Short mmCIF file of C-alpha atoms in Angstrom, two decimals:
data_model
loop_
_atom_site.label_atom_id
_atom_site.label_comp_id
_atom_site.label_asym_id
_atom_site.label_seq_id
_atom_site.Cartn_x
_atom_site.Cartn_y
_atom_site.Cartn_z
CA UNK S 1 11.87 8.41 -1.69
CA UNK S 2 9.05 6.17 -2.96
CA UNK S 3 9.32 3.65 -5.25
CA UNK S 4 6.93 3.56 -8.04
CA UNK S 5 6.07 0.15 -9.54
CA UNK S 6 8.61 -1.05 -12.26
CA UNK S 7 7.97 0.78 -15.81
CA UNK S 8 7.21 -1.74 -18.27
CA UNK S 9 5.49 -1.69 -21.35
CA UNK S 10 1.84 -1.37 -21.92
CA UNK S 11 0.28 -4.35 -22.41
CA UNK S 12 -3.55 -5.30 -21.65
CA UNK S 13 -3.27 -8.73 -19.52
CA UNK S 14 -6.38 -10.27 -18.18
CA UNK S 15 -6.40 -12.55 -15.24
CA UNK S 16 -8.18 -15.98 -16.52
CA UNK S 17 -9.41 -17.49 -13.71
CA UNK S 18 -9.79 -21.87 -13.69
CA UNK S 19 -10.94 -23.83 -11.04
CA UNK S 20 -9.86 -23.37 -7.00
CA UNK S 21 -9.31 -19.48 -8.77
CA UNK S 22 -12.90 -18.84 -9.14
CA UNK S 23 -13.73 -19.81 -5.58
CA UNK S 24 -10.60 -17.74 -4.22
CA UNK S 25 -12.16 -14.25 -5.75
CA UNK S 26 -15.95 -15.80 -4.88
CA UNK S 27 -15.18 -16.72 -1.42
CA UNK S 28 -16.51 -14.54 1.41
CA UNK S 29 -16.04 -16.46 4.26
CA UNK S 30 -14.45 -15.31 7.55
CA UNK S 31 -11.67 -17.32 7.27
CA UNK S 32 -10.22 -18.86 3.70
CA UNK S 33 -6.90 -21.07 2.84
CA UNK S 34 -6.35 -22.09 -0.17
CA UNK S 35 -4.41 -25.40 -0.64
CA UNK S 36 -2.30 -26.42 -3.91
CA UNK S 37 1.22 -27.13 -5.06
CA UNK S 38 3.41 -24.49 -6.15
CA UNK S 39 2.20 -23.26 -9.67
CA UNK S 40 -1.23 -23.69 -9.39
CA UNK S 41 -1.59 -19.55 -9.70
CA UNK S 42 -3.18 -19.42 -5.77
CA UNK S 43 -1.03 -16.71 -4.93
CA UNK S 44 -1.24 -14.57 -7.74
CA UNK S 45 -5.05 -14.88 -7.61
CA UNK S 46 -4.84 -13.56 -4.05
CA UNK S 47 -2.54 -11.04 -4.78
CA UNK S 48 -4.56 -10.08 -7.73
CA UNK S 49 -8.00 -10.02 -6.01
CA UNK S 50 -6.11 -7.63 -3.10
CA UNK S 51 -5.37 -5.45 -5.62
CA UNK S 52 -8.14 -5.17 -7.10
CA UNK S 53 -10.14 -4.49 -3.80
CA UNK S 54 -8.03 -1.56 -2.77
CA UNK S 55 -8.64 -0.16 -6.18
CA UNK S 56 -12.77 -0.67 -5.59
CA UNK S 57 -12.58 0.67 -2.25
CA UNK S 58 -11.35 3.24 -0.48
CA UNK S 59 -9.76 3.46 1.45
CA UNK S 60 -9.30 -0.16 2.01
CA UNK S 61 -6.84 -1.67 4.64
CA UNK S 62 -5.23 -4.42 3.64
CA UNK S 63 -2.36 -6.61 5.43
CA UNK S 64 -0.06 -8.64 3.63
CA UNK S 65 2.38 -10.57 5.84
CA UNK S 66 4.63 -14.29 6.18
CA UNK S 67 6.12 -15.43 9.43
CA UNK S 68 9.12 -14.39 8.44
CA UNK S 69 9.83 -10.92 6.56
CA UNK S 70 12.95 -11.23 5.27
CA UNK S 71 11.55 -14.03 2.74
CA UNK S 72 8.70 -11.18 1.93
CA UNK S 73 10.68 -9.51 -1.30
CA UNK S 74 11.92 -12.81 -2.79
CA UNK S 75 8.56 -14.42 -2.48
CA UNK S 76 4.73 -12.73 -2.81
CA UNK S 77 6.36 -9.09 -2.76
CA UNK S 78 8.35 -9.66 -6.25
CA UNK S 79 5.32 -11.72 -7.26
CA UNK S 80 3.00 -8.68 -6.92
CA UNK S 81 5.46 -6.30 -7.93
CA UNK S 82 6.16 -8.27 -11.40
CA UNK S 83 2.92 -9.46 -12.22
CA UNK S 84 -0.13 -7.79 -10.35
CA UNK S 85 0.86 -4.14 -10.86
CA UNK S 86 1.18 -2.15 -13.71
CA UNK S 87 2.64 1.47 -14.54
CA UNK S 88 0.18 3.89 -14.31
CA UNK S 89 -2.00 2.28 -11.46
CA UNK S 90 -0.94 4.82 -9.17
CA UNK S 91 0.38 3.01 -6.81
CA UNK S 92 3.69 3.34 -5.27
CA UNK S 93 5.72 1.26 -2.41
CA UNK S 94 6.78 3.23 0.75
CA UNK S 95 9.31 1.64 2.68
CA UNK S 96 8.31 2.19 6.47
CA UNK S 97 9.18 4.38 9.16
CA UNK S 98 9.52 3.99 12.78
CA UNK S 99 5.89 4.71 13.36
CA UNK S 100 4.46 2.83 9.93
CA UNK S 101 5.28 -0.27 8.05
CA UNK S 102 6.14 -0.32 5.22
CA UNK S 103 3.01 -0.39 2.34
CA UNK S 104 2.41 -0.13 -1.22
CA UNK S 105 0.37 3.31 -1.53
CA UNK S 106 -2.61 3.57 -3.96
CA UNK S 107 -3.86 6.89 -4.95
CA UNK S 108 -7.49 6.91 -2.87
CA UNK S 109 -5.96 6.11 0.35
CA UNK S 110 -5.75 2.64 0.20
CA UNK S 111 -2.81 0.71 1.32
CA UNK S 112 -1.50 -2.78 1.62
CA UNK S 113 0.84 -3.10 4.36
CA UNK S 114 3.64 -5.37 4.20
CA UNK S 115 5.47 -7.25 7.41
CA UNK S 116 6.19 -10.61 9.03
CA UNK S 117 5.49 -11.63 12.36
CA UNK S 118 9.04 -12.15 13.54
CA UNK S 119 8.27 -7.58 13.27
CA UNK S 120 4.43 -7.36 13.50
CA UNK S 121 4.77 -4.43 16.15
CA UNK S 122 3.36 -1.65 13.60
CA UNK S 123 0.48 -3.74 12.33
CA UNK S 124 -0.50 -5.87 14.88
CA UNK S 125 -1.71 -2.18 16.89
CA UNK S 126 -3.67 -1.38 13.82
CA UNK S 127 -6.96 -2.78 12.62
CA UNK S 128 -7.64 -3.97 9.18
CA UNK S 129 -10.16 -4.97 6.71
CA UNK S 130 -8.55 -7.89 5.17
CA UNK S 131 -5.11 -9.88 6.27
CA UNK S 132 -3.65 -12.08 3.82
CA UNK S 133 -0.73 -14.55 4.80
CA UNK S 134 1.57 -16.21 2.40
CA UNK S 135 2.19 -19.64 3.71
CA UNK S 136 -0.36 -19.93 6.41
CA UNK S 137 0.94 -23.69 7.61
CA UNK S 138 4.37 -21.69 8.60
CA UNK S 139 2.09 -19.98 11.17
CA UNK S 140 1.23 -21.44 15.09
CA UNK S 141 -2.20 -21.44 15.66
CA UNK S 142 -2.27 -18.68 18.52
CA UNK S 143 -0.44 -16.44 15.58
CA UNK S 144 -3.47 -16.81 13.45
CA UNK S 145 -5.97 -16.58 16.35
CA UNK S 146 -4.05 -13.10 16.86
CA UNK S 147 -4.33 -12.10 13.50
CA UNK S 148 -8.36 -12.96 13.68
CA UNK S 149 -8.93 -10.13 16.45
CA UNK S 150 -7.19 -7.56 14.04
CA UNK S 151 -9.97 -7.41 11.62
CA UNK S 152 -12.03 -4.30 12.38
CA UNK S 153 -15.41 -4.22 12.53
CA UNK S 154 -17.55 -1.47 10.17
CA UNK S 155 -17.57 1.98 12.18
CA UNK S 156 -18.23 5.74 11.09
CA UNK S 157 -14.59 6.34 11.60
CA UNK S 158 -13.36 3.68 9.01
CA UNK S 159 -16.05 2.81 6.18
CA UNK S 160 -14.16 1.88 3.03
CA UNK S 161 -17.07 1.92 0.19
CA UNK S 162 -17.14 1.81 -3.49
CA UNK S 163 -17.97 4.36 -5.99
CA UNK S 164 -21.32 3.42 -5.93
CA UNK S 165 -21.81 4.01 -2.04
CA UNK S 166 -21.43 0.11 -1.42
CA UNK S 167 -19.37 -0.72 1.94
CA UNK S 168 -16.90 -3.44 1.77
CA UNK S 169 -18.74 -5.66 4.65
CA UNK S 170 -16.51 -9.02 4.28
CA UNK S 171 -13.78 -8.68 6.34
CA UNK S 172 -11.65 -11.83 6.59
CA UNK S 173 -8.22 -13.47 6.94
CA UNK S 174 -7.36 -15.55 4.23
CA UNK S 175 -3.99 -17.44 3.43
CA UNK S 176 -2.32 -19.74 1.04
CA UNK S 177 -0.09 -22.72 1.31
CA UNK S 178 1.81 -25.63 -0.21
CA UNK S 179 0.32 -29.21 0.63
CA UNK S 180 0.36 -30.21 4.15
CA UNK S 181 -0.41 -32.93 6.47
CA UNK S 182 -3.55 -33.57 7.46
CA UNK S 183 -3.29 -32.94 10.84
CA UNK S 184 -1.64 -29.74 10.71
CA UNK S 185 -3.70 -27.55 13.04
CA UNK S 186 -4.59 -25.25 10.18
CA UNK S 187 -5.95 -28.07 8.10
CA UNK S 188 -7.99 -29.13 10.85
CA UNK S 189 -9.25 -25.90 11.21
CA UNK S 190 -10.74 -26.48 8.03
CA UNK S 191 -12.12 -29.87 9.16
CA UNK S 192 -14.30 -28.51 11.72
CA UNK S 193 -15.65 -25.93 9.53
CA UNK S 194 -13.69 -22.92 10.84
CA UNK S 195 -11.72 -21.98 8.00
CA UNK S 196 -12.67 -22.74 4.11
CA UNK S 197 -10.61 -24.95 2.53
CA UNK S 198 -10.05 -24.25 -1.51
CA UNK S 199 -7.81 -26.35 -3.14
CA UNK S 200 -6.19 -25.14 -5.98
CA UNK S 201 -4.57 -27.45 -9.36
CA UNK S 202 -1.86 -27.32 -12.00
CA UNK S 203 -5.06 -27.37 -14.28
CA UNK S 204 -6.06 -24.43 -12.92
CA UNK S 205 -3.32 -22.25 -13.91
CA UNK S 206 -3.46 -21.05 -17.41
CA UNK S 207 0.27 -20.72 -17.81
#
């Protein structure tokens, strides 16, 4: 059976966005991290601007993964579930099957997939528009240089577009993490102008 996102009472609650934020929902680039220490609202920014694109486009495929699963529902899965969707949205969690993974469901077709890459079979066959990892630094850099080649290029088989007519065009892989050293292969990814580097503050978080 499905499970619907957690009933809660109706409340309007706007998303104000500081600093390292902005950039985040701004940023186009093919390849983004965002850099800050825990509480500095980088992860529910993603998770919020994800949502928000597979709402604006349809149908939108997005992949939401960490290296390891298991740490998925404690971690960015509870985080979207508790404070990114809302009753009524229309979207509801399926839980995977031996041919899918499991994916939160919106009602135009979008989906975001959910998995780690200790169990990437299911989504590393598939293409997507946009791959977001939680805690890119626990990646290797051949994982990420996998992940790169799953972005799908715009087709007349898959064209997610807006309600305007507008196709979503900016695919990318883009990823969060807790400060690092510097020469962590990710970080010097950013250093040779591969990846874009945001880095997010405590400031920037309006809680």
């Amino acid at each position: 059976m499905p499970t619907y996102a957690p009933e809660r009472p109706e409340v309007v609650r706007t998303l104000e966005l500081r600093g390292g934020n902005v950039e985040i929902f701004e940023a186009r680039d093919a390849e983004v991290l965002a850099e800050g220490p825990a509480g500095t609202g980088k992860t529910r920014t993603w998770l919020a601007l994800l949502n928000l694109l597979c709402h604006t486009y349809k149908p939108l495929r997005v992949l939401m993964l960490r290296k390891i699963q298991a740490t998925m529902p404690a971690s960015c899965i509870a985080e979207f579930q508790q404070h990114v969707l809302h009753a009524g949205d229309g979207v509801y969690f399926f839980g995977g099957s031996k041919s899918e993974p499991a994916a939160f469901r919106y009602s135009n077709g979008s989906i975001i997939a959910v998995a780690g890459l200790d169990n990437a079979e299911k989504v590393l066959s598939s293409f997507w528009d946009l791959i977001y990892v939680n805690e890119g630094t626990d990646l290797s850099e051949a994982e990420w240089e996998t992940l790169t080649t799953r972005l799908r290029g715009s087709d007349p088989e898959h064209a997610p577009m807006d309600k305007d007519g507008h196709l979503f065009v900016y695919r990318r892989l883009v990823a969060d993490c807790n400060p690092t050293y510097a020469s962590h292969w990710l970080m010097r990814r950013t250093d040779n102008g591969r990846c874009r580097l945001i880095r997010s503050k405590l400031q920037d978080n309006p809680a």
